[in-house]
Amino acid sequence: MLNIGKIEEGFVLDHIKAGKSMQIYRHLGLDNMDSTVAIIKNAKSKAMGKKDILKVECDINSLDLDVLAFIDHNITVNVIKDGEIIEKRSLVLPKEITGVIKCHNPRCISSIEQELPQIFYLADEEKEIYRCRYCDEKYSESDIM
Amino acid sequence: MEKLRHMMNPLDFSVEELESLFDLAGEIERDMEGYSHKCDGKILATCFYEPSTRTRLSFETAMLRLGGKCMGFADASNSSAAKGESVADTIRVISCFADICAMRHPKEGAPMVAASKSSIPVINAGDGGHQHPTQTLTDLLTIRSLYGKLSNFTIGLCGDLKFGRTVHSLINALSRYEGIRFIFISPKELRVPDYITEMLRQKGIPYEEVIKLEDIMPQLDFLYMTRVQKERFFNEEDYIRLRNFYILDKEKMALAKENMFILHPLPRVNEISVELDDDPRAAYFKQVQYGLYVRMALILTLLNIK
């Protein structure tokens, strides 16, 4: 059994679908932060069989977690302060996502315009459908960058 | 200072704003001379990255009729785009020369990118298979003029409903009016995209998708025909197989109501038989005239000229 110590302040992201933790690591911008991060892959889970867990030691106001709702809203977000869980945060789908999905439409201006941010908007909250801001193309899972 | 406005999508204007625009177009129709100096000293840039004679000439005529001048390019090979310049940089440059810009681009969303970097009003003159708002304004003005209102009718849209941007824009625009029912007539390969049908379902607007034109002719108040465009296909084989799918002729028109008008964004290839051109219900050439009035009205509105 692998043991990883408690964190004083930060987040524990639990119930991540096995194999998705690195994608989340990137999209949360953790590679650009000077924080202690533990990535646990393929941990045993009664409910899921296997799961990933991310532990991030950081100021709890320093991370924008909206993108998690888009990637997988079944993730449990535990907010830690003074070594204790102070909140289980629910995830809300962001109205707009930048730099997470790449439009796959070859006719979209984002396929050729230099340094144009990839922006998707929430077109249908109920069905969780995002569309490209420029061409209205619907994203598919393979478009996640 | 007035907020800079663009025309990217017919929905950029509220229903009330469109009414004012159409009223202005009506005034221009009645008194063209009275508007002939409204844009004295103003310059329209027409930035056309793909060929279009009709739309470009309509924009340029609109500006010339208002007393303004025009400049621009009619083909991307004659512009800096051929050297790899971005749309964002092009519009920044054009903003230094002109007062208003009409842009057509094969890439979807290009005029929106231009508008976000522009210091002058930008009009989307067609972006790939996405939107063509001024054609939609033309269509709405035509329907309003022929029918007297923009509500309570059944419109059939026929042909290339997948890539036909005029169709997408028109459906979006009509979806804001009361009592509109859509009938989509197309082969299954060219059906209307799912984001449009999604939107109609969400708004509770009735629509039907059918394969054969004959079956629904008697139900229609308007029939909007479209061309199957070669440039929207990835291979020629599909184009050849589908292009003659739906041709409107006298026989099919005999099934239609006596006051069912035929609309078409033009250019026509063979989807409407020329034998119908003298039919009083053939409104597609009148549409071109309304297109001029509505573009004149749009230029005045975006330039905030009373």
XYZ file of N, CA and C in Angstrom, chain A residues 3-144:
426
model
N 1.638 5.027 0.774
C 1.184 6.039 1.741
C 1.641 7.435 1.340
N 0.694 8.341 1.325
C 1.026 9.734 1.024
C 0.493 10.577 2.169
N 1.325 11.449 2.669
C 0.992 12.213 3.868
C -0.176 13.168 3.676
N -0.714 13.633 4.817
C -1.822 14.594 4.807
C -1.350 15.932 4.258
N -2.289 16.697 3.712
C -1.920 18.055 3.317
C -2.562 19.042 4.287
N -1.931 20.170 4.469
C -2.429 21.179 5.413
C -3.506 22.034 4.776
N -3.214 22.505 3.547
C -4.199 23.334 2.832
C -4.153 22.968 1.357
N -5.327 22.820 0.762
C -5.373 22.510 -0.664
C -6.587 21.689 -1.027
N -6.407 20.810 -2.012
C -7.538 20.022 -2.510
C -7.163 18.548 -2.610
N -8.142 17.717 -2.342
C -8.003 16.301 -2.685
C -9.107 16.010 -3.697
N -8.692 15.667 -4.897
C -9.663 15.377 -5.951
C -9.784 13.860 -6.038
N -10.923 13.373 -5.599
C -11.112 11.927 -5.503
C -12.101 11.462 -6.580
N -12.132 10.170 -6.784
C -13.044 9.527 -7.749
C -12.815 10.018 -9.176
N -11.574 10.267 -9.514
C -11.234 10.603 -10.896
C -11.211 9.298 -11.677
N -11.820 9.310 -12.842
C -11.815 8.103 -13.683
C -10.363 7.680 -13.919
N -10.077 6.385 -13.721
C -8.696 5.900 -13.831
C -8.067 6.323 -15.156
N -6.899 6.925 -15.062
C -6.168 7.327 -16.269
C -6.358 8.786 -16.653
N -7.303 9.485 -15.977
C -7.603 10.870 -16.356
C -6.811 11.900 -15.542
N -6.060 11.437 -14.555
C -5.438 12.394 -13.634
C -4.424 13.309 -14.317
N -3.696 12.793 -15.288
C -2.678 13.627 -15.942
C -3.325 14.733 -16.774
N -4.473 14.372 -17.375
C -5.217 15.366 -18.157
C -5.688 16.510 -17.228
N -6.169 16.124 -16.072
C -6.629 17.122 -15.109
C -5.457 17.955 -14.586
N -4.355 17.291 -14.335
C -3.122 17.970 -13.888
C -2.771 19.107 -14.864
N -2.863 18.779 -16.155
C -2.533 19.784 -17.193
C -3.552 20.904 -17.236
N -4.841 20.527 -17.243
C -5.870 21.545 -17.404
C -6.021 22.463 -16.196
N -5.635 21.976 -15.033
C -5.666 22.858 -13.858
C -4.419 23.745 -13.813
N -3.512 23.520 -14.734
C -2.288 24.336 -14.784
C -1.319 23.988 -13.678
N -1.405 22.770 -13.126
C -0.557 22.397 -11.990
C 0.915 22.306 -12.385
N 1.136 22.058 -13.697
C 2.533 21.999 -14.159
C 3.218 23.361 -14.055
N 2.415 24.436 -13.997
C 3.007 25.776 -13.893
C 3.045 26.289 -12.456
N 2.592 25.476 -11.508
C 2.538 25.946 -10.116
C 3.651 25.313 -9.282
N 4.070 26.058 -8.291
C 5.155 25.584 -7.444
C 4.563 24.870 -6.212
N 3.648 23.966 -6.454
C 2.960 23.302 -5.334
C 3.378 21.849 -5.238
N 3.150 21.304 -4.053
C 3.365 19.859 -3.909
C 2.124 19.166 -4.458
N 2.340 18.248 -5.371
C 1.208 17.537 -5.975
C 1.481 16.037 -5.914
N 0.481 15.296 -5.470
C 0.594 13.831 -5.506
C -0.429 13.304 -6.501
N 0.063 12.513 -7.430
C -0.836 11.909 -8.419
C -0.884 10.422 -8.133
N -2.047 9.950 -7.777
C -2.179 8.516 -7.481
C -3.003 7.906 -8.606
N -2.380 6.980 -9.314
C -3.070 6.365 -10.444
C -3.515 4.958 -10.086
N -4.644 4.584 -10.603
C -5.147 3.215 -10.487
C -5.262 2.736 -9.031
N -5.724 3.634 -8.153
C -5.969 3.215 -6.761
C -7.213 2.320 -6.735
N -7.242 1.401 -5.777
C -8.413 0.509 -5.677
C -9.627 1.315 -5.228
N -10.789 0.993 -5.811
C -12.013 1.684 -5.427
C -13.164 0.689 -5.424
N -13.942 0.707 -4.335
C -15.081 -0.215 -4.249
C -16.092 0.131 -5.338
N -16.359 1.406 -5.471
C -17.407 1.831 -6.416
C -16.946 1.772 -7.872
N -15.677 2.133 -8.097
C -15.223 2.296 -9.478
C -14.272 1.198 -9.957
N -13.872 0.336 -9.062
C -12.874 -0.672 -9.428
C -11.482 -0.069 -9.318
N -11.201 0.890 -10.228
C -9.943 1.642 -10.173
C -10.278 3.115 -10.278
N -9.461 3.935 -9.653
C -9.681 5.375 -9.759
C -8.341 6.092 -9.629
N -8.340 7.363 -10.014
C -7.168 8.213 -9.784
C -7.503 9.227 -8.688
N -6.480 9.678 -8.002
C -6.652 10.710 -6.960
C -5.556 11.762 -7.156
N -5.925 13.012 -6.988
C -4.923 14.088 -7.035
C -4.941 14.830 -5.709
N -3.780 15.005 -5.113
C -3.679 15.821 -3.897
C -2.822 17.029 -4.227
N -3.351 18.194 -3.949
C -2.626 19.427 -4.290
C -2.496 20.281 -3.038
N -1.297 20.558 -2.661
C -1.043 21.448 -1.520
C -0.961 22.870 -2.063
N -1.972 23.689 -1.798
C -1.955 25.069 -2.328
C -2.982 25.925 -1.591
N -2.914 27.220 -1.842
C -3.918 28.151 -1.331
C -5.255 27.750 -1.974
N -6.310 27.606 -1.171
C -7.567 27.092 -1.731
C -8.258 28.100 -2.655
N -7.762 29.324 -2.666
C -8.347 30.297 -3.603
C -7.536 30.419 -4.899
N -6.511 29.592 -5.016
C -5.620 29.787 -6.165
C -5.971 28.926 -7.378
N -6.924 28.004 -7.221
C -7.235 27.119 -8.353
C -8.647 27.338 -8.866
N -8.775 27.403 -10.195
C -10.095 27.486 -10.797
C -10.503 26.062 -11.181
N -11.482 25.553 -10.463
C -11.839 24.140 -10.645
C -12.973 23.923 -11.642
N -13.477 25.014 -12.255
C -14.625 24.898 -13.171
C -14.411 23.844 -14.249
N -13.192 23.805 -14.745
C -12.898 22.903 -15.848
C -13.141 21.434 -15.477
N -13.039 21.130 -14.168
C -13.264 19.747 -13.720
C -14.677 19.291 -14.044
N -15.628 20.207 -13.897
C -17.026 19.860 -14.155
C -17.195 19.441 -15.598
N -16.448 20.085 -16.474
C -16.527 19.739 -17.885
C -15.882 18.377 -18.152
N -14.720 18.154 -17.550
C -14.006 16.893 -17.828
C -14.736 15.697 -17.207
N -15.159 15.843 -15.955
C -15.860 14.744 -15.296
C -16.507 15.276 -14.017
N -17.830 15.466 -14.046
C -18.426 16.078 -12.856
C -18.718 15.071 -11.738
N -18.262 13.824 -11.927
C -18.386 12.864 -10.818
C -17.202 12.942 -9.852
N -16.236 13.782 -10.188
C -15.069 13.935 -9.317
C -15.507 14.565 -7.987
N -14.998 14.033 -6.900
C -15.285 14.620 -5.583
C -14.175 15.612 -5.253
N -14.574 16.829 -4.939
C -13.586 17.858 -4.597
C -13.632 18.094 -3.089
N -12.592 17.664 -2.407
C -12.493 17.918 -0.967
C -11.582 19.118 -0.748
N -12.113 20.125 -0.065
C -11.312 21.316 0.218
C -10.707 21.149 1.614
N -9.395 21.280 1.688
C -8.685 21.022 2.957
C -8.115 22.322 3.527
N -8.352 22.527 4.826
C -7.749 23.670 5.538
C -7.337 23.163 6.921
N -6.150 23.524 7.343
C -5.615 23.061 8.631
C -5.701 21.536 8.768
N -5.452 20.864 7.679
C -5.391 19.400 7.698
C -6.756 18.711 7.723
N -7.853 19.487 7.694
C -9.193 18.886 7.770
C -10.004 19.210 6.512
N -10.965 18.341 6.207
C -11.882 18.636 5.095
C -12.879 19.685 5.583
N -12.878 20.842 4.962
C -13.827 21.879 5.407
C -15.011 22.006 4.437
N -14.894 21.416 3.254
C -15.978 21.557 2.278
C -15.856 20.451 1.237
N -17.015 19.934 0.832
C -17.043 19.065 -0.350
C -17.698 19.906 -1.436
N -16.890 20.371 -2.366
C -17.386 21.357 -3.331
C -18.094 20.686 -4.509
N -19.286 21.210 -4.826
C -19.985 20.642 -5.995
C -19.520 21.373 -7.252
N -19.511 20.648 -8.323
C -18.966 21.203 -9.565
C -20.087 21.725 -10.462
N -19.873 22.897 -11.015
C -20.867 23.514 -11.906
C -20.235 23.665 -13.281
N -20.988 23.290 -14.316
C -20.444 23.400 -15.675
C -20.130 24.858 -16.006
N -18.925 25.152 -16.456
C -18.595 26.537 -16.794
C -19.331 26.980 -18.055
N -19.698 28.257 -18.112
C -20.405 28.805 -19.282
C -19.490 28.816 -20.506
N -18.204 28.992 -20.251
C -17.249 29.082 -21.350
C -15.967 28.364 -20.950
N -15.353 27.683 -21.899
C -14.096 26.991 -21.616
C -13.054 27.450 -22.627
N -11.913 27.866 -22.146
C -10.856 28.324 -23.054
C -9.637 27.409 -22.934
N -9.146 26.982 -24.088
C -7.897 26.221 -24.135
C -7.999 24.791 -23.646
N -9.190 24.253 -23.602
C -9.351 22.879 -23.125
C -9.756 21.960 -24.272
N -10.639 22.477 -25.138
C -11.095 21.681 -26.272
C -10.561 22.338 -27.546
N -10.151 21.487 -28.483
C -9.698 22.020 -29.778
C -10.771 21.677 -30.803
N -11.205 22.680 -31.554
C -12.267 22.456 -32.536
C -11.746 21.527 -33.640
N -12.545 20.505 -33.977
C -12.085 19.547 -34.985
C -12.608 19.889 -36.379
N -13.386 20.984 -36.485
C -13.961 21.345 -37.782
C -12.866 21.947 -38.674
N -12.528 21.280 -39.787
C -11.448 21.819 -40.627
C -11.811 23.152 -41.273
N -13.117 23.501 -41.263
C -13.542 24.761 -41.860
C -13.556 25.908 -40.839
N -13.202 25.608 -39.590
C -13.252 26.647 -38.543
C -12.021 27.545 -38.636
N -12.226 28.840 -38.403
C -11.111 29.805 -38.452
C -10.034 29.432 -37.425
N -10.431 28.760 -36.343
C -9.438 28.412 -35.313
C -8.421 27.391 -35.836
N -8.709 26.779 -37.001
C -7.749 25.822 -37.551
C -6.576 26.511 -38.244
N -6.725 27.818 -38.563
C -5.616 28.493 -39.269
C -5.146 29.804 -38.627
N -6.018 30.477 -37.871
C -5.652 31.807 -37.373
C -4.605 31.697 -36.253
N -3.540 32.486 -36.384
C -2.449 32.410 -35.412
C -2.893 32.794 -34.001
N -2.502 32.002 -33.057
C -2.703 32.296 -31.632
C -4.132 32.626 -31.243
N -5.083 32.079 -31.952
C -6.484 32.301 -31.610
C -6.866 31.326 -30.492
N -7.381 31.848 -29.358
C -7.727 30.912 -28.280
C -8.881 29.998 -28.695
N -8.821 28.754 -28.261
C -9.898 27.799 -28.535
C -10.961 28.014 -27.461
N -12.097 28.585 -27.867
C -13.141 28.894 -26.887
C -14.413 28.113 -27.222
N -14.950 27.451 -26.223
C -16.218 26.739 -26.382
C -17.225 27.302 -25.383
N -18.495 27.396 -25.796
C -19.540 27.887 -24.887
C -20.530 26.760 -24.595
N -21.169 26.865 -23.434
C -22.148 25.862 -23.021
C -23.448 26.133 -23.769
N -23.764 25.270 -24.750
C -24.935 25.509 -25.592
C -26.193 24.881 -24.992
N -26.021 23.762 -24.315
C -27.166 23.083 -23.723
C -26.730 22.499 -22.387
N -27.190 23.149 -21.306
C -26.752 22.769 -19.962
C -27.243 21.364 -19.610
N -28.483 21.080 -19.981
C -29.088 19.794 -19.631
C -28.315 18.631 -20.273
N -28.017 18.770 -21.554
C -27.313 17.688 -22.255
C -25.791 17.854 -22.209
N -25.335 18.900 -21.521
C -23.899 19.184 -21.372
C -23.196 19.289 -22.722
N -23.804 20.074 -23.594
C -23.229 20.226 -24.931
C -22.475 21.555 -25.021
N -21.226 21.458 -25.435
C -20.414 22.654 -25.683
C -20.225 22.804 -27.187
N -20.190 24.072 -27.618
C -19.976 24.336 -29.042
C -18.882 25.385 -29.219
N -18.220 25.281 -30.357
C -17.146 26.221 -30.668
C -17.727 27.630 -30.813
N -17.084 28.593 -30.201
C -17.575 29.964 -30.254
C -17.540 30.517 -31.685
N -16.621 30.017 -32.492
C -16.460 30.579 -33.843
C -17.378 29.920 -34.861
N -17.491 28.594 -34.811
C -18.209 27.904 -35.893
C -19.407 27.103 -35.409
N -19.652 27.072 -34.078
C -20.778 26.342 -33.489
C -20.661 24.824 -33.590
N -19.510 24.321 -33.954
C -19.330 22.869 -34.035
C -19.383 22.278 -32.628
N -20.043 21.130 -32.516
C -20.161 20.455 -31.220
C -18.845 19.730 -30.925
N -18.428 19.754 -29.656
C -17.181 19.064 -29.340
C -17.458 17.574 -29.195
N -16.471 16.764 -29.418
C -16.584 15.353 -29.060
C -15.411 15.043 -28.133
N -15.499 13.979 -27.388
C -14.515 13.738 -26.321
C -13.065 13.729 -26.836
N -12.928 13.290 -28.082
C -11.558 13.216 -28.618
C -10.956 14.608 -28.865
N -11.785 15.656 -28.779
C -11.280 17.006 -29.022
C -10.590 17.615 -27.809
N -10.714 16.953 -26.652
C -10.096 17.517 -25.454
C -8.587 17.520 -25.645
